[in-house]
Amino acid sequence: MSVTPDLEHIIDQARTAFASATRPADLENEKAKFLGKDGVLTAELKALGKLPIEEKKTRGAQVNAVRVQVEQLLNEARQALADAELNARLSTEKLDVTLPGRGLNRGGVHPVTRVTRRVEAIFRSMGFDVADGPEIENDWYNFTSLNSPMNHPARSMQDTFYVADKDERGNPLVLRTHTSPMQVRYARTQVAKMNAGTLKKGSPIKVIAPGRTYRVDSDATHSPMFHQVEGLWIAEAVSFADLKAVYTAFLQKFFETTDLQTRFRPSYFPFTEPSVEIDMAFGSGPNAGKWLEISGAGQVHPTVIRNFGLDPEEYMGFAFGSGLERLAMLRYGVNDLRLFFENDLRFLGQFK
Ligand code: PHE
Protein backbone atom coordinates (compact mmCIF):
# COMPACT_ATOMS: atom_id res chain seq x y z
CA MET A 1 0.00 0.00 0.00
CA SER A 2 1.34 3.40 -0.91
CA VAL A 3 1.26 5.89 1.91
CA THR A 4 1.48 9.67 2.17
CA PRO A 5 4.98 11.20 2.33
CA ASP A 6 4.63 12.18 6.02
CA LEU A 7 3.85 8.55 6.88
CA GLU A 8 6.63 7.37 4.58
CA HIS A 9 8.94 9.65 6.56
CA ILE A 10 8.00 7.91 9.81
CA ILE A 11 9.09 4.58 8.30
CA ASP A 12 12.42 6.08 7.26
CA GLN A 13 12.96 7.56 10.70
CA ALA A 14 12.18 4.22 12.35
CA ARG A 15 14.57 2.42 10.02
CA THR A 16 17.47 4.76 10.89
CA ALA A 17 16.63 4.81 14.59
CA PHE A 18 16.48 1.02 14.86
CA ALA A 19 19.64 0.58 12.82
CA SER A 20 21.60 2.92 15.11
CA ALA A 21 20.69 1.00 18.26
CA THR A 22 23.67 -1.15 19.24
CA ARG A 23 22.21 -2.74 22.40
CA PRO A 24 18.78 -4.34 22.96
CA ALA A 25 17.96 -1.73 25.64
CA ASP A 26 18.64 1.14 23.16
CA LEU A 27 16.43 -0.56 20.60
CA GLU A 28 13.53 -0.83 23.06
CA ASN A 29 13.91 2.91 23.80
CA GLU A 30 13.71 3.68 20.08
CA LYS A 31 10.68 1.44 19.77
CA ALA A 32 8.89 3.51 22.43
CA LYS A 33 9.36 6.64 20.30
CA PHE A 34 7.24 5.09 17.56
CA LEU A 35 4.98 2.47 19.06
CA GLY A 36 4.88 3.49 22.72
CA LYS A 37 2.07 5.34 24.50
CA ASP A 38 3.58 8.68 23.53
CA GLY A 39 4.97 7.40 20.24
CA VAL A 40 4.51 9.02 16.83
CA LEU A 41 2.29 6.25 15.48
CA THR A 42 0.11 6.21 18.56
CA ALA A 43 -0.39 9.94 18.06
CA GLU A 44 -1.33 9.34 14.40
CA LEU A 45 -3.94 6.78 15.44
CA LYS A 46 -5.38 9.15 18.04
CA ALA A 47 -5.56 11.93 15.44
CA LEU A 48 -7.77 9.76 13.19
CA GLY A 49 -10.75 10.40 15.46
CA LYS A 50 -10.91 14.02 14.38
CA LEU A 51 -11.15 13.18 10.66
CA PRO A 52 -14.30 12.89 8.54
CA ILE A 53 -15.42 9.29 8.04
CA GLU A 54 -14.14 8.74 4.47
CA GLU A 55 -10.74 10.23 5.17
CA LYS A 56 -10.60 8.25 8.44
CA LYS A 57 -10.90 4.99 6.51
CA THR A 58 -8.08 5.60 4.05
CA ARG A 59 -5.80 7.37 6.52
CA GLY A 60 -6.56 4.66 9.12
CA ALA A 61 -5.61 1.87 6.73
CA GLN A 62 -2.39 3.71 5.84
CA VAL A 63 -1.39 4.34 9.46
CA ASN A 64 -2.05 0.71 10.20
CA ALA A 65 0.10 -0.41 7.29
CA VAL A 66 2.89 1.84 8.54
CA ARG A 67 2.54 0.34 12.05
CA VAL A 68 2.90 -3.15 10.58
CA GLN A 69 6.01 -2.09 8.69
CA VAL A 70 7.57 -0.41 11.70
CA GLU A 71 6.93 -3.54 13.79
CA GLN A 72 8.56 -5.61 11.12
CA LEU A 73 11.60 -3.30 11.07
CA LEU A 74 11.74 -3.58 14.85
CA ASN A 75 11.71 -7.38 14.75
CA GLU A 76 14.42 -7.38 12.10
CA ALA A 77 16.55 -5.07 14.24
CA ARG A 78 15.98 -7.28 17.32
CA GLN A 79 17.04 -10.33 15.36
CA ALA A 80 20.13 -8.54 14.01
CA LEU A 81 21.20 -7.57 17.55
CA ALA A 82 20.66 -11.12 18.82
CA ASP A 83 22.65 -12.54 15.92
CA ALA A 84 25.47 -10.08 16.50
CA GLU A 85 25.58 -11.02 20.19
CA LEU A 86 25.64 -14.72 19.41
CA ASN A 87 28.40 -14.28 16.83
CA ALA A 88 30.47 -12.27 19.28
CA ARG A 89 30.12 -15.05 21.87
CA LEU A 90 30.92 -17.76 19.37
CA SER A 91 34.10 -16.02 18.32
CA THR A 92 35.36 -15.43 21.87
CA GLU A 93 34.34 -18.83 23.27
CA LYS A 94 35.80 -20.61 20.31
CA LEU A 95 36.45 -24.30 20.90
CA ASP A 96 38.94 -26.05 18.70
CA VAL A 97 37.82 -29.65 18.74
CA THR A 98 40.77 -30.65 16.58
CA LEU A 99 43.35 -29.86 19.33
CA PRO A 100 45.08 -32.98 20.66
CA GLY A 101 44.05 -33.99 24.21
CA ARG A 102 46.22 -32.99 27.18
CA GLY A 103 46.45 -36.56 28.40
CA LEU A 104 45.93 -37.96 31.89
CA ASN A 105 49.08 -38.36 33.92
CA ARG A 106 48.60 -41.77 35.45
CA GLY A 107 50.28 -42.59 38.74
CA GLY A 108 51.85 -45.94 39.38
CA VAL A 109 52.62 -48.22 42.29
CA HIS A 110 56.10 -47.74 43.78
CA PRO A 111 58.45 -50.60 42.82
CA VAL A 112 59.00 -51.55 46.47
CA THR A 113 55.23 -51.71 46.98
CA ARG A 114 54.88 -53.83 43.86
CA VAL A 115 57.52 -56.22 45.07
CA THR A 116 55.91 -56.37 48.52
CA ARG A 117 52.55 -57.29 46.99
CA ARG A 118 54.23 -59.94 44.88
CA VAL A 119 55.98 -61.45 47.90
CA GLU A 120 52.69 -61.43 49.84
CA ALA A 121 50.83 -63.20 47.04
CA ILE A 122 53.49 -65.90 46.72
CA PHE A 123 53.66 -66.65 50.45
CA ARG A 124 49.87 -66.58 50.78
CA SER A 125 49.78 -69.25 48.07
CA MET A 126 52.06 -71.33 50.30
CA GLY A 127 49.73 -70.99 53.28
CA PHE A 128 51.39 -68.08 55.09
CA ASP A 129 49.34 -65.41 56.83
CA VAL A 130 50.38 -61.77 56.26
CA ALA A 131 50.79 -59.57 59.35
CA ASP A 132 51.60 -55.94 60.01
CA GLY A 133 53.10 -54.34 63.11
CA PRO A 134 54.38 -51.13 64.66
CA GLU A 135 57.41 -49.30 63.28
CA ILE A 136 58.01 -47.65 66.64
CA GLU A 137 58.78 -50.73 68.66
CA ASN A 138 59.72 -51.24 72.25
CA ASP A 139 63.12 -52.48 73.21
CA TRP A 140 61.75 -55.79 74.48
CA TYR A 141 60.21 -56.86 71.17
CA ASN A 142 63.02 -55.47 69.02
CA PHE A 143 65.92 -56.91 71.06
CA THR A 144 65.30 -58.59 74.41
CA SER A 145 62.61 -61.07 73.32
CA LEU A 146 64.87 -61.96 70.39
CA ASN A 147 67.63 -63.07 72.72
CA SER A 148 69.62 -59.83 72.70
CA PRO A 149 69.43 -58.71 76.32
CA MET A 150 70.45 -55.19 77.38
CA ASN A 151 74.25 -54.80 77.10
CA HIS A 152 74.57 -57.89 74.90
CA PRO A 153 77.25 -57.13 72.29
CA ALA A 154 74.98 -58.47 69.52
CA ARG A 155 72.87 -55.33 69.88
CA SER A 156 75.60 -53.36 68.18
CA MET A 157 74.99 -55.37 64.99
CA GLN A 158 72.18 -52.92 64.29
CA ASP A 159 72.78 -49.19 64.73
CA THR A 160 69.54 -48.06 66.21
CA PHE A 161 67.39 -44.93 66.25
CA TYR A 162 66.22 -44.60 69.83
CA VAL A 163 63.05 -42.59 70.44
CA ALA A 164 63.05 -40.07 73.33
CA ASP A 165 59.72 -41.37 74.72
CA LYS A 166 59.32 -44.63 76.60
CA ASP A 167 56.31 -46.94 76.40
CA GLU A 168 53.70 -47.24 79.18
CA ARG A 169 55.87 -49.79 81.05
CA GLY A 170 58.96 -47.61 80.88
CA ASN A 171 60.56 -49.65 78.09
CA PRO A 172 62.82 -47.69 75.73
CA LEU A 173 61.31 -47.20 72.28
CA VAL A 174 63.21 -47.62 69.02
CA LEU A 175 62.44 -47.40 65.33
CA ARG A 176 62.44 -51.14 64.69
CA THR A 177 65.77 -52.24 63.26
CA HIS A 178 64.26 -55.30 61.60
CA THR A 179 60.89 -56.99 61.15
CA SER A 180 61.89 -59.80 63.54
CA PRO A 181 59.88 -58.34 66.48
CA MET A 182 56.86 -59.39 64.42
CA GLN A 183 57.85 -63.03 65.02
CA VAL A 184 57.21 -62.53 68.70
CA ARG A 185 54.16 -60.28 68.33
CA TYR A 186 52.43 -62.60 65.90
CA ALA A 187 53.34 -65.83 67.69
CA ARG A 188 52.14 -64.45 71.04
CA THR A 189 48.82 -63.41 69.46
CA GLN A 190 48.35 -66.91 68.06
CA VAL A 191 49.31 -68.54 71.37
CA ALA A 192 46.86 -66.24 73.19
CA LYS A 193 44.12 -67.43 70.80
CA MET A 194 45.11 -71.06 71.50
CA ASN A 195 44.93 -70.42 75.23
CA ALA A 196 41.55 -68.72 74.84
CA GLY A 197 40.27 -71.66 72.80
CA THR A 198 39.58 -69.65 69.63
CA LEU A 199 42.43 -71.38 67.77
CA LYS A 200 43.17 -75.10 67.92
CA LYS A 201 46.09 -75.91 70.22
CA GLY A 202 49.11 -77.02 68.22
CA SER A 203 48.12 -75.03 65.09
CA PRO A 204 51.16 -74.15 63.05
CA ILE A 205 52.32 -70.55 63.19
CA LYS A 206 53.00 -69.53 59.64
CA VAL A 207 53.32 -65.88 58.77
CA ILE A 208 55.17 -63.25 56.81
CA ALA A 209 55.39 -59.63 58.00
CA PRO A 210 56.59 -57.06 55.47
CA GLY A 211 57.24 -53.47 56.43
CA ARG A 212 59.54 -50.53 57.02
CA THR A 213 62.66 -50.87 59.16
CA TYR A 214 65.25 -48.32 60.26
CA ARG A 215 68.99 -48.22 60.93
CA VAL A 216 71.60 -45.50 61.25
CA ASP A 217 73.17 -46.38 57.94
CA SER A 218 73.37 -44.65 54.57
CA ASP A 219 75.27 -45.37 51.35
CA ALA A 220 74.62 -46.85 47.89
CA THR A 221 73.40 -50.13 49.36
CA HIS A 222 72.05 -48.93 52.73
CA SER A 223 69.29 -46.47 53.51
CA PRO A 224 68.24 -45.30 57.02
CA MET A 225 64.76 -46.52 56.10
CA PHE A 226 64.35 -49.73 54.18
CA HIS A 227 61.92 -52.62 53.90
CA GLN A 228 62.14 -56.16 55.11
CA VAL A 229 59.88 -59.13 55.02
CA GLU A 230 59.98 -61.45 57.98
CA GLY A 231 58.98 -65.07 57.64
CA LEU A 232 58.17 -67.50 60.42
CA TRP A 233 56.99 -71.11 60.40
CA ILE A 234 56.69 -72.85 63.74
CA ALA A 235 55.13 -76.26 64.27
CA GLU A 236 56.05 -79.62 65.74
CA ALA A 237 58.68 -80.46 63.16
CA VAL A 238 59.67 -77.73 60.75
CA SER A 239 63.26 -78.21 59.69
CA PHE A 240 66.01 -76.54 57.68
CA ALA A 241 64.91 -78.75 54.77
CA ASP A 242 61.53 -76.98 54.91
CA LEU A 243 63.27 -73.60 55.03
CA LYS A 244 65.32 -74.46 51.97
CA ALA A 245 62.31 -75.84 50.09
CA VAL A 246 60.02 -72.92 50.95
CA TYR A 247 62.60 -70.24 50.29
CA THR A 248 63.78 -71.78 47.02
CA ALA A 249 60.19 -72.15 45.82
CA PHE A 250 59.58 -68.54 46.76
CA LEU A 251 62.60 -67.32 44.80
CA GLN A 252 61.64 -69.38 41.77
CA LYS A 253 58.15 -67.91 41.75
CA PHE A 254 59.41 -64.43 42.51
CA PHE A 255 61.96 -64.40 39.68
CA GLU A 256 59.76 -66.53 37.40
CA THR A 257 62.47 -69.08 36.74
CA THR A 258 63.41 -72.51 38.03
CA ASP A 259 66.91 -71.89 36.74
CA LEU A 260 68.31 -70.71 40.06
CA GLN A 261 70.12 -72.27 43.00
CA THR A 262 70.23 -71.52 46.71
CA ARG A 263 72.84 -72.25 49.34
CA PHE A 264 73.08 -71.76 53.09
CA ARG A 265 76.18 -70.06 54.45
CA PRO A 266 76.83 -70.19 58.22
CA SER A 267 76.11 -66.91 59.97
CA TYR A 268 75.15 -65.54 63.35
CA PHE A 269 71.95 -64.01 64.71
CA PRO A 270 71.09 -64.03 68.42
CA PHE A 271 67.54 -65.24 67.72
CA THR A 272 68.37 -68.24 65.53
CA GLU A 273 70.56 -71.25 66.12
CA PRO A 274 71.96 -72.36 63.77
CA SER A 275 71.92 -69.20 61.66
CA VAL A 276 72.55 -68.84 57.95
CA GLU A 277 72.74 -66.39 55.12
CA ILE A 278 70.76 -67.60 52.14
CA ASP A 279 72.61 -67.01 48.89
CA MET A 280 71.13 -67.48 45.46
CA ALA A 281 72.59 -67.76 41.96
CA PHE A 282 70.80 -67.48 38.64
CA GLY A 283 71.64 -70.13 36.06
CA SER A 284 71.39 -67.60 33.23
CA GLY A 285 71.03 -63.87 32.66
CA PRO A 286 73.37 -60.97 33.47
CA ASN A 287 74.19 -62.29 36.98
CA ALA A 288 74.54 -65.93 35.95
CA GLY A 289 76.64 -68.03 38.30
CA LYS A 290 77.22 -65.20 40.77
CA TRP A 291 76.24 -65.95 44.39
CA LEU A 292 74.09 -63.14 45.75
CA GLU A 293 73.29 -62.73 49.42
CA ILE A 294 69.53 -62.57 49.65
CA SER A 295 68.35 -63.25 53.22
CA GLY A 296 69.24 -63.91 56.81
CA ALA A 297 67.58 -66.99 58.28
CA GLY A 298 67.87 -69.72 60.83
CA GLN A 299 66.22 -72.12 63.18
CA VAL A 300 64.35 -70.15 65.81
CA HIS A 301 66.32 -70.09 69.10
CA PRO A 302 64.73 -71.94 72.06
CA THR A 303 64.74 -68.73 74.11
CA VAL A 304 62.69 -67.02 71.41
CA ILE A 305 60.26 -69.97 71.22
CA ARG A 306 59.84 -69.61 74.98
CA ASN A 307 59.12 -65.92 74.49
CA PHE A 308 56.41 -66.92 72.03
CA GLY A 309 54.81 -68.67 75.01
CA LEU A 310 55.61 -72.12 73.62
CA ASP A 311 57.74 -75.02 74.84
CA PRO A 312 60.91 -75.40 72.71
CA GLU A 313 60.81 -79.14 73.43
CA GLU A 314 57.52 -79.30 71.51
CA TYR A 315 57.85 -76.62 68.86
CA MET A 316 60.52 -75.78 66.36
CA GLY A 317 60.77 -73.94 63.11
CA PHE A 318 62.54 -71.39 61.00
CA ALA A 319 62.56 -67.68 60.49
CA PHE A 320 63.99 -65.52 57.77
CA GLY A 321 64.33 -61.81 57.15
CA SER A 322 64.86 -60.55 53.61
CA GLY A 323 65.43 -57.06 52.28
CA LEU A 324 62.64 -56.05 49.94
CA GLU A 325 64.75 -53.42 48.16
CA ARG A 326 67.32 -56.13 47.50
CA LEU A 327 64.64 -58.29 45.86
CA ALA A 328 63.38 -55.29 43.88
CA MET A 329 66.91 -54.40 42.72
CA LEU A 330 67.49 -57.93 41.44
CA ARG A 331 64.08 -58.21 39.84
CA TYR A 332 64.28 -54.87 38.02
CA GLY A 333 68.05 -54.61 37.52
CA VAL A 334 68.44 -51.49 39.67
CA ASN A 335 72.00 -50.93 40.92
CA ASP A 336 71.59 -48.09 43.43
CA LEU A 337 69.25 -48.45 46.39
CA ARG A 338 68.87 -44.70 46.76
CA LEU A 339 66.89 -44.52 43.50
CA PHE A 340 63.95 -46.06 45.34
CA PHE A 341 63.74 -43.15 47.78
CA GLU A 342 64.63 -40.10 45.68
CA ASN A 343 61.17 -40.02 44.09
CA ASP A 344 62.54 -39.03 40.70
CA LEU A 345 59.55 -39.52 38.40
CA ARG A 346 61.82 -40.47 35.50
CA PHE A 347 62.84 -43.50 37.58
CA LEU A 348 59.46 -44.29 39.11
CA GLY A 349 57.63 -43.81 35.79
CA GLN A 350 59.34 -46.90 34.41
CA PHE A 351 57.39 -49.13 36.78
CA LYS A 352 53.85 -48.07 35.74
N1 PHE B 1 66.50 -59.78 61.47
C1 PHE B 1 67.68 -60.16 60.76
C2 PHE B 1 68.32 -58.91 60.17
O1 PHE B 1 67.65 -57.91 60.03
C3 PHE B 1 67.36 -61.14 59.65
C4 PHE B 1 66.89 -62.45 60.16
C5 PHE B 1 65.53 -62.68 60.33
C6 PHE B 1 67.77 -63.45 60.44
C7 PHE B 1 65.10 -63.89 60.79
C8 PHE B 1 67.33 -64.67 60.89
C9 PHE B 1 66.02 -64.90 61.06
O2 PHE B 1 69.48 -58.89 59.84
XYZ file of C-alpha atoms and ligand atoms in Angstrom:
364
model
C 0.000 0.000 0.000
C 1.344 3.397 -0.905
C 1.265 5.895 1.906
C 1.477 9.673 2.171
C 4.981 11.204 2.331
C 4.626 12.177 6.021
C 3.853 8.547 6.883
C 6.630 7.368 4.584
C 8.939 9.648 6.562
C 8.002 7.906 9.808
C 9.088 4.580 8.298
C 12.419 6.081 7.258
C 12.963 7.564 10.703
C 12.180 4.220 12.350
C 14.568 2.420 10.024
C 17.473 4.762 10.889
C 16.633 4.808 14.587
C 16.483 1.018 14.864
C 19.644 0.582 12.822
C 21.604 2.920 15.105
C 20.690 1.000 18.265
C 23.668 -1.155 19.245
C 22.209 -2.736 22.399
C 18.780 -4.336 22.965
C 17.959 -1.728 25.636
C 18.639 1.138 23.157
C 16.434 -0.556 20.604
C 13.532 -0.828 23.060
C 13.911 2.912 23.799
C 13.713 3.682 20.083
C 10.676 1.441 19.775
C 8.887 3.507 22.429
C 9.362 6.638 20.300
C 7.240 5.085 17.562
C 4.978 2.466 19.056
C 4.883 3.486 22.715
C 2.066 5.339 24.504
C 3.579 8.685 23.535
C 4.966 7.402 20.244
C 4.507 9.022 16.834
C 2.287 6.251 15.479
C 0.114 6.212 18.562
C -0.389 9.939 18.056
C -1.334 9.341 14.400
C -3.936 6.783 15.443
C -5.376 9.146 18.035
C -5.556 11.927 15.439
C -7.773 9.763 13.194
C -10.751 10.404 15.462
C -10.907 14.023 14.379
C -11.150 13.184 10.665
C -14.297 12.887 8.537
C -15.421 9.293 8.043
C -14.143 8.737 4.469
C -10.736 10.227 5.171
C -10.599 8.252 8.437
C -10.904 4.992 6.514
C -8.079 5.601 4.046
C -5.798 7.366 6.522
C -6.555 4.663 9.115
C -5.612 1.868 6.735
C -2.393 3.706 5.839
C -1.386 4.338 9.463
C -2.045 0.706 10.203
C 0.101 -0.413 7.291
C 2.893 1.836 8.543
C 2.539 0.342 12.049
C 2.897 -3.149 10.584
C 6.012 -2.090 8.690
C 7.574 -0.412 11.703
C 6.926 -3.536 13.789
C 8.565 -5.609 11.118
C 11.596 -3.297 11.074
C 11.736 -3.575 14.853
C 11.709 -7.376 14.746
C 14.421 -7.377 12.103
C 16.549 -5.069 14.242
C 15.981 -7.277 17.322
C 17.039 -10.332 15.360
C 20.133 -8.536 14.015
C 21.201 -7.574 17.546
C 20.658 -11.120 18.825
C 22.652 -12.543 15.916
C 25.466 -10.080 16.504
C 25.578 -11.018 20.190
C 25.638 -14.721 19.406
C 28.399 -14.278 16.831
C 30.469 -12.268 19.283
C 30.118 -15.046 21.870
C 30.917 -17.756 19.365
C 34.104 -16.022 18.319
C 35.361 -15.432 21.873
C 34.341 -18.826 23.269
C 35.795 -20.609 20.312
C 36.452 -24.299 20.904
C 38.943 -26.051 18.702
C 37.820 -29.647 18.742
C 40.772 -30.648 16.578
C 43.353 -29.864 19.328
C 45.084 -32.983 20.662
C 44.049 -33.987 24.212
C 46.221 -32.988 27.175
C 46.451 -36.563 28.397
C 45.933 -37.959 31.891
C 49.085 -38.356 33.917
C 48.600 -41.768 35.448
C 50.278 -42.588 38.740
C 51.855 -45.939 39.380
C 52.621 -48.224 42.288
C 56.103 -47.741 43.780
C 58.449 -50.604 42.820
C 59.003 -51.551 46.467
C 55.227 -51.715 46.980
C 54.885 -53.830 43.855
C 57.524 -56.219 45.068
C 55.906 -56.368 48.522
C 52.545 -57.286 46.989
C 54.231 -59.936 44.876
C 55.979 -61.445 47.905
C 52.691 -61.435 49.843
C 50.830 -63.197 47.037
C 53.489 -65.903 46.724
C 53.657 -66.652 50.446
C 49.873 -66.580 50.778
C 49.780 -69.247 48.069
C 52.063 -71.330 50.299
C 49.727 -70.990 53.281
C 51.389 -68.082 55.086
C 49.341 -65.414 56.831
C 50.382 -61.767 56.263
C 50.788 -59.571 59.347
C 51.604 -55.941 60.010
C 53.099 -54.337 63.108
C 54.385 -51.127 64.659
C 57.405 -49.301 63.279
C 58.014 -47.646 66.640
C 58.776 -50.729 68.662
C 59.720 -51.245 72.254
C 63.122 -52.475 73.210
C 61.754 -55.789 74.484
C 60.214 -56.859 71.174
C 63.017 -55.473 69.023
C 65.917 -56.913 71.055
C 65.300 -58.585 74.410
C 62.611 -61.065 73.323
C 64.874 -61.956 70.393
C 67.625 -63.074 72.718
C 69.623 -59.826 72.701
C 69.426 -58.710 76.319
C 70.455 -55.190 77.384
C 74.249 -54.804 77.100
C 74.570 -57.894 74.899
C 77.247 -57.125 72.289
C 74.984 -58.469 69.516
C 72.875 -55.331 69.877
C 75.603 -53.364 68.184
C 74.993 -55.373 64.991
C 72.184 -52.917 64.289
C 72.777 -49.190 64.729
C 69.538 -48.061 66.210
C 67.389 -44.933 66.247
C 66.216 -44.600 69.828
C 63.054 -42.594 70.442
C 63.049 -40.068 73.325
C 59.723 -41.368 74.724
C 59.316 -44.626 76.598
C 56.313 -46.935 76.400
C 53.701 -47.244 79.185
C 55.869 -49.793 81.052
C 58.960 -47.605 80.879
C 60.555 -49.652 78.088
C 62.820 -47.692 75.734
C 61.311 -47.203 72.277
C 63.207 -47.619 69.016
C 62.445 -47.399 65.325
C 62.444 -51.135 64.690
C 65.769 -52.241 63.265
C 64.259 -55.303 61.604
C 60.885 -56.993 61.155
C 61.888 -59.804 63.543
C 59.882 -58.343 66.483
C 56.859 -59.395 64.418
C 57.848 -63.032 65.015
C 57.208 -62.527 68.697
C 54.159 -60.282 68.333
C 52.432 -62.603 65.896
C 53.338 -65.831 67.690
C 52.138 -64.449 71.041
C 48.819 -63.406 69.463
C 48.345 -66.906 68.060
C 49.312 -68.541 71.375
C 46.856 -66.236 73.185
C 44.119 -67.432 70.799
C 45.114 -71.061 71.502
C 44.930 -70.417 75.235
C 41.554 -68.722 74.840
C 40.270 -71.660 72.799
C 39.583 -69.649 69.631
C 42.435 -71.380 67.770
C 43.170 -75.098 67.919
C 46.087 -75.914 70.219
C 49.106 -77.015 68.218
C 48.119 -75.032 65.085
C 51.163 -74.148 63.050
C 52.317 -70.549 63.192
C 52.997 -69.528 59.641
C 53.319 -65.875 58.769
C 55.173 -63.248 56.811
C 55.394 -59.634 58.002
C 56.585 -57.060 55.475
C 57.238 -53.467 56.432
C 59.536 -50.529 57.020
C 62.657 -50.868 59.163
C 65.254 -48.319 60.256
C 68.991 -48.220 60.931
C 71.604 -45.503 61.246
C 73.173 -46.379 57.938
C 73.367 -44.653 54.574
C 75.274 -45.372 51.348
C 74.619 -46.852 47.887
C 73.400 -50.132 49.364
C 72.053 -48.929 52.732
C 69.290 -46.471 53.515
C 68.243 -45.304 57.019
C 64.761 -46.515 56.101
C 64.346 -49.732 54.180
C 61.922 -52.617 53.902
C 62.142 -56.161 55.112
C 59.881 -59.125 55.021
C 59.984 -61.451 57.981
C 58.981 -65.075 57.637
C 58.168 -67.504 60.421
C 56.994 -71.107 60.402
C 56.694 -72.850 63.740
C 55.128 -76.258 64.271
C 56.050 -79.618 65.742
C 58.684 -80.460 63.159
C 59.673 -77.725 60.747
C 63.265 -78.205 59.688
C 66.005 -76.541 57.677
C 64.914 -78.753 54.774
C 61.534 -76.980 54.906
C 63.272 -73.604 55.026
C 65.317 -74.463 51.975
C 62.312 -75.835 50.088
C 60.023 -72.918 50.947
C 62.604 -70.242 50.288
C 63.782 -71.775 47.021
C 60.187 -72.152 45.819
C 59.580 -68.539 46.762
C 62.603 -67.321 44.802
C 61.639 -69.380 41.773
C 58.149 -67.908 41.755
C 59.414 -64.429 42.514
C 61.964 -64.405 39.676
C 59.762 -66.529 37.402
C 62.473 -69.079 36.744
C 63.409 -72.505 38.029
C 66.911 -71.892 36.738
C 68.312 -70.708 40.065
C 70.119 -72.268 43.005
C 70.230 -71.518 46.707
C 72.836 -72.254 49.342
C 73.081 -71.764 53.088
C 76.177 -70.064 54.446
C 76.827 -70.188 58.216
C 76.106 -66.908 59.969
C 75.151 -65.536 63.353
C 71.949 -64.013 64.705
C 71.095 -64.034 68.422
C 67.536 -65.237 67.718
C 68.365 -68.238 65.534
C 70.561 -71.254 66.118
C 71.962 -72.360 63.775
C 71.915 -69.203 61.657
C 72.553 -68.839 57.951
C 72.738 -66.386 55.120
C 70.758 -67.603 52.142
C 72.607 -67.012 48.886
C 71.126 -67.477 45.458
C 72.593 -67.755 41.960
C 70.800 -67.479 38.641
C 71.639 -70.134 36.060
C 71.395 -67.603 33.232
C 71.032 -63.872 32.660
C 73.366 -60.969 33.474
C 74.186 -62.287 36.978
C 74.538 -65.932 35.946
C 76.636 -68.032 38.298
C 77.219 -65.196 40.775
C 76.236 -65.952 44.389
C 74.086 -63.137 45.752
C 73.291 -62.733 49.418
C 69.530 -62.572 49.653
C 68.352 -63.249 53.221
C 69.240 -63.906 56.814
C 67.584 -66.988 58.279
C 67.866 -69.717 60.831
C 66.220 -72.120 63.180
C 64.348 -70.149 65.811
C 66.318 -70.088 69.098
C 64.728 -71.944 72.062
C 64.744 -68.732 74.108
C 62.689 -67.022 71.405
C 60.260 -69.968 71.221
C 59.841 -69.606 74.975
C 59.124 -65.916 74.494
C 56.406 -66.916 72.026
C 54.807 -68.675 75.012
C 55.614 -72.119 73.618
C 57.744 -75.019 74.837
C 60.910 -75.403 72.711
C 60.811 -79.138 73.434
C 57.521 -79.298 71.509
C 57.852 -76.615 68.862
C 60.517 -75.780 66.357
C 60.771 -73.941 63.114
C 62.540 -71.391 61.005
C 62.564 -67.677 60.487
C 63.993 -65.521 57.765
C 64.332 -61.812 57.154
C 64.860 -60.554 53.612
C 65.430 -57.059 52.285
C 62.638 -56.047 49.938
C 64.748 -53.421 48.155
C 67.320 -56.131 47.501
C 64.642 -58.291 45.860
C 63.384 -55.286 43.883
C 66.912 -54.403 42.722
C 67.491 -57.925 41.440
C 64.075 -58.209 39.837
C 64.276 -54.866 38.024
C 68.051 -54.614 37.524
C 68.438 -51.488 39.674
C 72.002 -50.935 40.925
C 71.587 -48.088 43.429
C 69.248 -48.455 46.389
C 68.867 -44.698 46.756
C 66.890 -44.523 43.496
C 63.948 -46.056 45.342
C 63.740 -43.151 47.777
C 64.635 -40.101 45.677
C 61.171 -40.015 44.090
C 62.539 -39.027 40.699
C 59.549 -39.517 38.403
C 61.819 -40.469 35.505
C 62.840 -43.497 37.577
C 59.465 -44.289 39.114
C 57.626 -43.812 35.789
C 59.343 -46.896 34.411
C 57.385 -49.134 36.778
C 53.845 -48.065 35.745
N 66.498 -59.785 61.468
C 67.676 -60.164 60.764
C 68.322 -58.911 60.173
O 67.647 -57.911 60.027
C 67.363 -61.135 59.651
C 66.890 -62.450 60.160
C 65.533 -62.680 60.335
C 67.770 -63.451 60.440
C 65.096 -63.894 60.793
C 67.332 -64.667 60.888
C 66.020 -64.898 61.060
O 69.485 -58.886 59.843
